[in-house]
Coordinates of C-alpha atoms in Angstrom, one line a residue:
X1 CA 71.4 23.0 158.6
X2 CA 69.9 24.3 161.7
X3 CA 71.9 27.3 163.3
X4 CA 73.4 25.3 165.8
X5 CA 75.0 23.0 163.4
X6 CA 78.6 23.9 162.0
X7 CA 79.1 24.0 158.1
X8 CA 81.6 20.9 158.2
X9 CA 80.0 17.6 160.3
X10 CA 83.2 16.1 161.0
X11 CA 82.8 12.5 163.1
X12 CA 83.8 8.9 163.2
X13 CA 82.4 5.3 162.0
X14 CA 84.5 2.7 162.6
X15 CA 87.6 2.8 160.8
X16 CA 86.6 5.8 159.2
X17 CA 86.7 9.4 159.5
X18 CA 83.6 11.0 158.2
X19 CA 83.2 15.0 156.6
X20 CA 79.6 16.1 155.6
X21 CA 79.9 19.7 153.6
X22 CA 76.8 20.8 155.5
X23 CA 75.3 24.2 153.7
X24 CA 72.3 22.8 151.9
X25 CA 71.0 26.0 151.7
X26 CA 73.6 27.1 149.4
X27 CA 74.6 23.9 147.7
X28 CA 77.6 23.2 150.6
X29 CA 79.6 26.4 148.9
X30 CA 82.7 26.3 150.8
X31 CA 83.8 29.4 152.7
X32 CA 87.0 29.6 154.6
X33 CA 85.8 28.2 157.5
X34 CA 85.1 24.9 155.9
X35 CA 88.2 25.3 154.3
X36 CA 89.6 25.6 158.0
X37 CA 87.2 22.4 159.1
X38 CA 88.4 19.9 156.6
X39 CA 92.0 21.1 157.0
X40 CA 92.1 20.6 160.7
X41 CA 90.3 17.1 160.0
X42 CA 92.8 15.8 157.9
X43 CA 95.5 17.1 160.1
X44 CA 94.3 14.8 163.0
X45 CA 92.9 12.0 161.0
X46 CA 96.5 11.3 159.3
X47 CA 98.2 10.7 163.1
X48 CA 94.9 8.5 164.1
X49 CA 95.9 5.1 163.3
X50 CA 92.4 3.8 164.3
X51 CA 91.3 6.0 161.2
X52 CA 91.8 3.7 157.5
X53 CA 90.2 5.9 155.4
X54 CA 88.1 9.7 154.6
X55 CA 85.1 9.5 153.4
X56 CA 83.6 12.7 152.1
X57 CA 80.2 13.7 151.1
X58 CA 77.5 17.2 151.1
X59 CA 74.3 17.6 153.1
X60 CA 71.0 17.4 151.6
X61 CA 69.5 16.7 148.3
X62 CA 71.2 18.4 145.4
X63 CA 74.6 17.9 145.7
X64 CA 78.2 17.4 147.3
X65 CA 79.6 21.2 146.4
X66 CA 78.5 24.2 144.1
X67 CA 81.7 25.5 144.0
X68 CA 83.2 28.3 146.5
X69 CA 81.1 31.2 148.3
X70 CA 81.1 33.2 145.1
X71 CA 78.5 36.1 146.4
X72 CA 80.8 35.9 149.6
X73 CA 84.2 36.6 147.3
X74 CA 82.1 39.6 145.1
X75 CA 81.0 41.3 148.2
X76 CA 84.6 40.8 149.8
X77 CA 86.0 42.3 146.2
X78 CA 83.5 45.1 146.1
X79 CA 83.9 46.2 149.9
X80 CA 87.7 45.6 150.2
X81 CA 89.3 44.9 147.4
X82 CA 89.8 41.0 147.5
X83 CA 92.5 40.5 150.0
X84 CA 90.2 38.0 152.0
X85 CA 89.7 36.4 148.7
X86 CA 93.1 35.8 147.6
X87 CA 93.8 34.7 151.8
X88 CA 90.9 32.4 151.4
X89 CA 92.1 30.8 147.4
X90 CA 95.4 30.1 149.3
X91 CA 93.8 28.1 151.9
X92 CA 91.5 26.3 149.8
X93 CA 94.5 25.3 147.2
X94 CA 96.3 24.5 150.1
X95 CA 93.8 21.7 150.7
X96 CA 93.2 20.8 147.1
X97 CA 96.6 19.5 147.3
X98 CA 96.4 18.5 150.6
X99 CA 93.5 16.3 149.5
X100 CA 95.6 14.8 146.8
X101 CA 98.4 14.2 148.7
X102 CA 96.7 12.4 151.9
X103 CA 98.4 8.7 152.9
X104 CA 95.3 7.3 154.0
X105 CA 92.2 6.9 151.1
X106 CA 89.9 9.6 150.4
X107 CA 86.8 8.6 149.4
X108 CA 84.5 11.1 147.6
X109 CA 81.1 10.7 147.2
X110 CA 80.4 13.0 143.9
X111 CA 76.4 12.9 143.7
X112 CA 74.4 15.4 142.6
X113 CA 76.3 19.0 141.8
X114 CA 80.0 18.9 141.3
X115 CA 81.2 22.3 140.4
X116 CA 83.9 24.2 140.6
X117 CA 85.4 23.9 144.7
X118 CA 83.5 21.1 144.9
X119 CA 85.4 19.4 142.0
X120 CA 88.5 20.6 144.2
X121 CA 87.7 18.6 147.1
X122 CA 86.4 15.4 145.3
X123 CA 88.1 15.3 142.3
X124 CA 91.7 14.8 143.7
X125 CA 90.6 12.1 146.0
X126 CA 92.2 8.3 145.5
X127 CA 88.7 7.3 145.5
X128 CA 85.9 9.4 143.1
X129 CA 82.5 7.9 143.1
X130 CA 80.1 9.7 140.7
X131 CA 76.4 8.6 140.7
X132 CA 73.6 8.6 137.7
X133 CA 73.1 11.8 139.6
X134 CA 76.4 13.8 138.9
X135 CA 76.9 16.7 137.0
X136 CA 80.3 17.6 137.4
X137 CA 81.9 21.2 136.1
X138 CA 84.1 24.3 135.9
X139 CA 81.7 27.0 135.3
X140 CA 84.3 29.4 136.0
X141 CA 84.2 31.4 131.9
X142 CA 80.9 31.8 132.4
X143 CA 81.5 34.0 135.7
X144 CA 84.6 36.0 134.2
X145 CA 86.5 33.9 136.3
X146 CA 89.5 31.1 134.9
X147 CA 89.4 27.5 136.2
X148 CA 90.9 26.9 139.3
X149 CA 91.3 24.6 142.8
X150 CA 94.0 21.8 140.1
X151 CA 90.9 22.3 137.5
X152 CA 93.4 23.0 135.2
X153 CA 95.5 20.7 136.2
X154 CA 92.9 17.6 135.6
X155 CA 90.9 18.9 132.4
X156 CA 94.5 19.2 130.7
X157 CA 94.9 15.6 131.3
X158 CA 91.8 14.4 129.9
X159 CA 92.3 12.8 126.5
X160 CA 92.8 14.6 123.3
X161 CA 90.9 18.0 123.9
X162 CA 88.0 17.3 125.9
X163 CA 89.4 18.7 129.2
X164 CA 89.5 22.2 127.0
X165 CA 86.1 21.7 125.3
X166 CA 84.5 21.3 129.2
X167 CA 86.8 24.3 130.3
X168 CA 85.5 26.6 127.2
X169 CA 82.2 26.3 127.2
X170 CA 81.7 25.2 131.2
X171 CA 79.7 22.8 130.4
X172 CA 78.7 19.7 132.9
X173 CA 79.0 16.0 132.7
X174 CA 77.8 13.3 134.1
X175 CA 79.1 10.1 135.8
X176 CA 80.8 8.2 132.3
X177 CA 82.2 11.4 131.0
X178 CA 83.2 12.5 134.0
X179 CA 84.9 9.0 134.7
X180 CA 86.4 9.3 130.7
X181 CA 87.7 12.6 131.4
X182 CA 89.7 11.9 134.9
X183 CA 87.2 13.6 137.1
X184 CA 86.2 10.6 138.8
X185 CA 86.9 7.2 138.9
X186 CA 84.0 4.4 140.0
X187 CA 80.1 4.6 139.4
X188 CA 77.7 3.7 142.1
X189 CA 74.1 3.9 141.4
X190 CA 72.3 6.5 143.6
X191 CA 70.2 4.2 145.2
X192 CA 72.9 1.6 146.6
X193 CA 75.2 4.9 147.6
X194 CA 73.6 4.7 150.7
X195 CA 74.6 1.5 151.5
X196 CA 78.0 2.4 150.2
X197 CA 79.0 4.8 152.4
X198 CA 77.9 2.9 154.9
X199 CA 79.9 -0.5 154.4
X200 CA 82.9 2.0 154.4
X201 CA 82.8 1.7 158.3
X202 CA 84.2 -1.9 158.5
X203 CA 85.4 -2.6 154.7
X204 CA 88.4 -1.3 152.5
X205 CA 86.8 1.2 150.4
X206 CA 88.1 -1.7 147.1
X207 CA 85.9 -4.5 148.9
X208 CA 82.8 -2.0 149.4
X209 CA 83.7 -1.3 145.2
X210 CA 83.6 -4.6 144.6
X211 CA 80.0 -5.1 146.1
X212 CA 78.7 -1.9 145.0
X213 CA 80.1 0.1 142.1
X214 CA 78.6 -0.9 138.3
X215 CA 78.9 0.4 135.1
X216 CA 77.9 4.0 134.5
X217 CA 75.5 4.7 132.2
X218 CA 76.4 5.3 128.3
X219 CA 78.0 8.8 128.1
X220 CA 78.2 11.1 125.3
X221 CA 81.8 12.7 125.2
X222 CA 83.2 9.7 123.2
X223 CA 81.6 9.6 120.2
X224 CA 82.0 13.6 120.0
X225 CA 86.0 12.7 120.1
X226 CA 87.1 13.8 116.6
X227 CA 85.7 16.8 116.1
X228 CA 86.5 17.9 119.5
X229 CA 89.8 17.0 119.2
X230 CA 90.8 18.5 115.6
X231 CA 88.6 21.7 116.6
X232 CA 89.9 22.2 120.0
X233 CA 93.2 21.5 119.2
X234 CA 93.9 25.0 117.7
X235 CA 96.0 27.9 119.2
X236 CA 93.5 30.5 120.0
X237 CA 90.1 30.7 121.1
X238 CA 89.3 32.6 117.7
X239 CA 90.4 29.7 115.7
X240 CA 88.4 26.9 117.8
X241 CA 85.3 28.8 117.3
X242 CA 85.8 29.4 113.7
X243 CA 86.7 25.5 113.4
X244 CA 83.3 24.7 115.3
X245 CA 81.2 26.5 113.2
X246 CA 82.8 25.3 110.2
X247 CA 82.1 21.7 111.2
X248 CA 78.7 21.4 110.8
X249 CA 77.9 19.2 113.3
X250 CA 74.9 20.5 115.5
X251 CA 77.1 19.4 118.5
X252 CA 80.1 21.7 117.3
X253 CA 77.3 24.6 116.3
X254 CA 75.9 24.3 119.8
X255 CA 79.6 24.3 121.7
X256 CA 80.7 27.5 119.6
X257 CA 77.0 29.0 120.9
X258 CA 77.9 28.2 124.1
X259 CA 81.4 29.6 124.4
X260 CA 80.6 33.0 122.7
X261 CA 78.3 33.9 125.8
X262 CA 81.5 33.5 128.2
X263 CA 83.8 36.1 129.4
X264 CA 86.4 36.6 126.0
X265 CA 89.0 37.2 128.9
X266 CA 88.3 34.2 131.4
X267 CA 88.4 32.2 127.4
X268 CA 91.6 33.9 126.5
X269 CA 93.3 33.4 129.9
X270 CA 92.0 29.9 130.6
X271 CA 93.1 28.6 127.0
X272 CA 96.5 29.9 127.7
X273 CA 95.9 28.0 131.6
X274 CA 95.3 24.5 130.1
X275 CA 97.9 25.0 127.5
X276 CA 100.5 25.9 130.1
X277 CA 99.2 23.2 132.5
X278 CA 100.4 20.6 130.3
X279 CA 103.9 21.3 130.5
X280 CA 103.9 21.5 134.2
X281 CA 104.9 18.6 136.5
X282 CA 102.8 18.2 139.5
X283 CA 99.6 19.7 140.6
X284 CA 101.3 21.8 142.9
X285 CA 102.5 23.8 140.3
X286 CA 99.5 23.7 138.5
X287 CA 97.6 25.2 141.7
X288 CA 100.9 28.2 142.0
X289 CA 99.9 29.4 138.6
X290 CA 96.2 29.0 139.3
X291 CA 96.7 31.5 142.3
X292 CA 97.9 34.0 139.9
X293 CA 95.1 34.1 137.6
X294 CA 92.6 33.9 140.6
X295 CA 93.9 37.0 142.4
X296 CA 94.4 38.8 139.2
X297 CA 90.7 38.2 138.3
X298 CA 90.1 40.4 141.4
X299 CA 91.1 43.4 139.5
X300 CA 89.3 42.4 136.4
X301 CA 85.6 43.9 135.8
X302 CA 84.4 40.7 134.4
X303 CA 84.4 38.9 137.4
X304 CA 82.0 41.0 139.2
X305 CA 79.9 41.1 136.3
X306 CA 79.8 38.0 135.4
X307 CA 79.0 37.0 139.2
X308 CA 76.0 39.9 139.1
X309 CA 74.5 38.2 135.7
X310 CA 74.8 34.9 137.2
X311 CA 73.8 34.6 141.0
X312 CA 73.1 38.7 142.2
X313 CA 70.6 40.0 139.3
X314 CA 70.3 36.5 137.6
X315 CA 69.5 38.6 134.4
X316 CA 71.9 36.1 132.6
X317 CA 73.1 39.0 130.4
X318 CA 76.4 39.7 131.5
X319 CA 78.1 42.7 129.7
X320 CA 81.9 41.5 129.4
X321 CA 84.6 44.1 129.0
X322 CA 86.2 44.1 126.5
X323 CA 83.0 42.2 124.7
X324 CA 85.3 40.5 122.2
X325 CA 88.0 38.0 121.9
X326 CA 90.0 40.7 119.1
X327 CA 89.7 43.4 121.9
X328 CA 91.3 41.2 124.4
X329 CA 94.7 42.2 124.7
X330 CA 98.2 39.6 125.3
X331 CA 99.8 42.5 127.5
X332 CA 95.8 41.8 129.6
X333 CA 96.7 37.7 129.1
X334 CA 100.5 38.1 130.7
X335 CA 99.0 40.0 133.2
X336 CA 97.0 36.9 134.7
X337 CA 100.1 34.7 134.8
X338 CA 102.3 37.2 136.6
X339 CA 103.4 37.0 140.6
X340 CA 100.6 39.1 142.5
X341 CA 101.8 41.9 144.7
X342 CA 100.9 40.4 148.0
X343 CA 103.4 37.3 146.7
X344 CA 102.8 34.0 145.6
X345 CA 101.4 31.0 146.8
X346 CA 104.5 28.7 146.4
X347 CA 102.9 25.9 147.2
X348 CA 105.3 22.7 147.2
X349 CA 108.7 25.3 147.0
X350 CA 111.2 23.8 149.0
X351 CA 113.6 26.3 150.4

């Protein structure tokens, strides 16, 4: 992106309205005023009636969206407090819902890296199109942070337990797995995505399927089903790791590795998330309580740590506090589900 360009490409083709994410330089991490760009875009796009259809994808080579500005949210937390950071969640939920809400199809083009924001502005799109490319995820334990932007929403409807498995550990998928597990919905090879995007300019976004999309590529998730179902399916995070280590399985062994390096807060809390998720009933709701674990992260040390470890230091050896799941309190739980001071989101409350 040259300095002269803005962060969000916003233009027409034909019937459709096109949004380019367009930070290459940091993997299209949305700040607010991206948030802003595609809000506003939407906005006028909806009362356009030459306008059929949305077609979203990210500027240069290695994917559509990293996730949000995290080293822009730990600077905000370590100079003020967070309060830009909880203003900023709002907006950005705001337009996760707004996203899966929109009347006219919303077509995301989910190539390359998929994480965290980025899975909130694809993966409630009417039309998900993951390449060989695609690794899709919600890193957020591994940062001391919980799953957020509807994540919990969609990983609690996956079948069985995978959407907690991919929650726990953070780990990515690619295109099947992410098609098994909800994320996304059609596979177009890299190579013909291209030519794709473009026939969305004159055809239905199910004709340019039909000429385009194929099979994905074998995943793995589905022959890992039963083990992570009976493992996953336990109450606490203690439990699932003792049941993954008991398994055998190198798969199981390498899971439970794999969680125990994450925050034993962000695991606690974003158990408790998925588990709650399920009995809500819209993603609205789903994106309220996911405000109030965001904003009470802010006050957590974990999340600064675990951001240090991860993109400031890049030691990779984050020291979590408390350091163990025992040591994590319920009172410290509760605490992540409860209405922040500065008030709730209340996104989709009528009054």
């Amino acid at each position: 992106m040259s300095r002269t360009e803005p962060p969000v490409l916003v233009s027409t083709d034909g019937r459709v309205g096109r949004l380019v994410l367009n930070r290459p330089q940091a993997l299209n991490a949305l700040n607010r005023e991206m948030v802003d760009r595609l809000s506003e875009a939407l906005d006028a796009w909806e009362r356009d009636a030459g306008i059929a259809a949305v077609v979203l994808s990210g500027a240069g080579e290695r994917g559509l969206c990293a996730g949000g500005d995290i080293r822009g949210i730990h600077e905000d937390v370590r100079r003020g407090g967070g309060a830009e950071s909880a203003r900023f969640w709002a907006a950005e939920y705001r337009l996760n819902a707004r996203i899966a809400r929109y009347p006219k199809p919303y077509v995301a083009l989910m190539d390359g890296v998929v994480m965290g924001g980025g899975v909130g502005v694809s993966a409630h799109g009417g039309v998900r199109v993951v390449t060989e490319r695609a690794k899709v995820a919600m890193p957020e334990t591994g940062i001391g942070f919980v799953p957020d932007v509807g994540g919990t929403w969609l990983l609690s409807r996956a079948p069985g337990e995978l959407g907690t498995h991919l929650a726990l550990t953070a780990g990515a998928v690619g295109a099947a797995d992410a098609v098994l597990c909800g994320l996304a919905d059609h596979f177009v090879p890299a190579d013909r995505l291209a030519d794709f995007a473009a026939a969305l300019a004159d055809a239905p976004p199910a004709a340019a399927l039909a000429r385009y999309a194929a099979p994905p590529p074998a995943g793995e998730l589905a022959g890992h089903r039963a083990w992570i179902d009976d493992c996953y399916s336990a109450e606490t995070v203690t439990e699932i790791l003792r049941r993954l280590r008991d398994h055998g399985g190198t798969a199981a062994k390498e899971a439970a590795a794999a969680i125990e390096t994450k925050s034993p807060t962000s695991l606690k809390v974003t158990l408790a998330a998925l588990r709650r998720a399920r009995g809500l009933s819209s993603l609205e709701e789903a994106l309220n309580q996911e405000y109030r674990t965001s904003v009470a992260t802010l006050s957590s040390p974990d999340f600064a740590e675990g951001v240090r470890a991860q993109l400031i230091d890049k030691d990779r050896r984050p020291h979590w506090s408390p350091a163990t799941l025992d040591a994590v309190s319920e009172a410290e739980v509760a605490r992540h589900f409860a209405a922040p001071e500065s008030g709730d989101l209340g996104l989709g409350v009528r009054t």
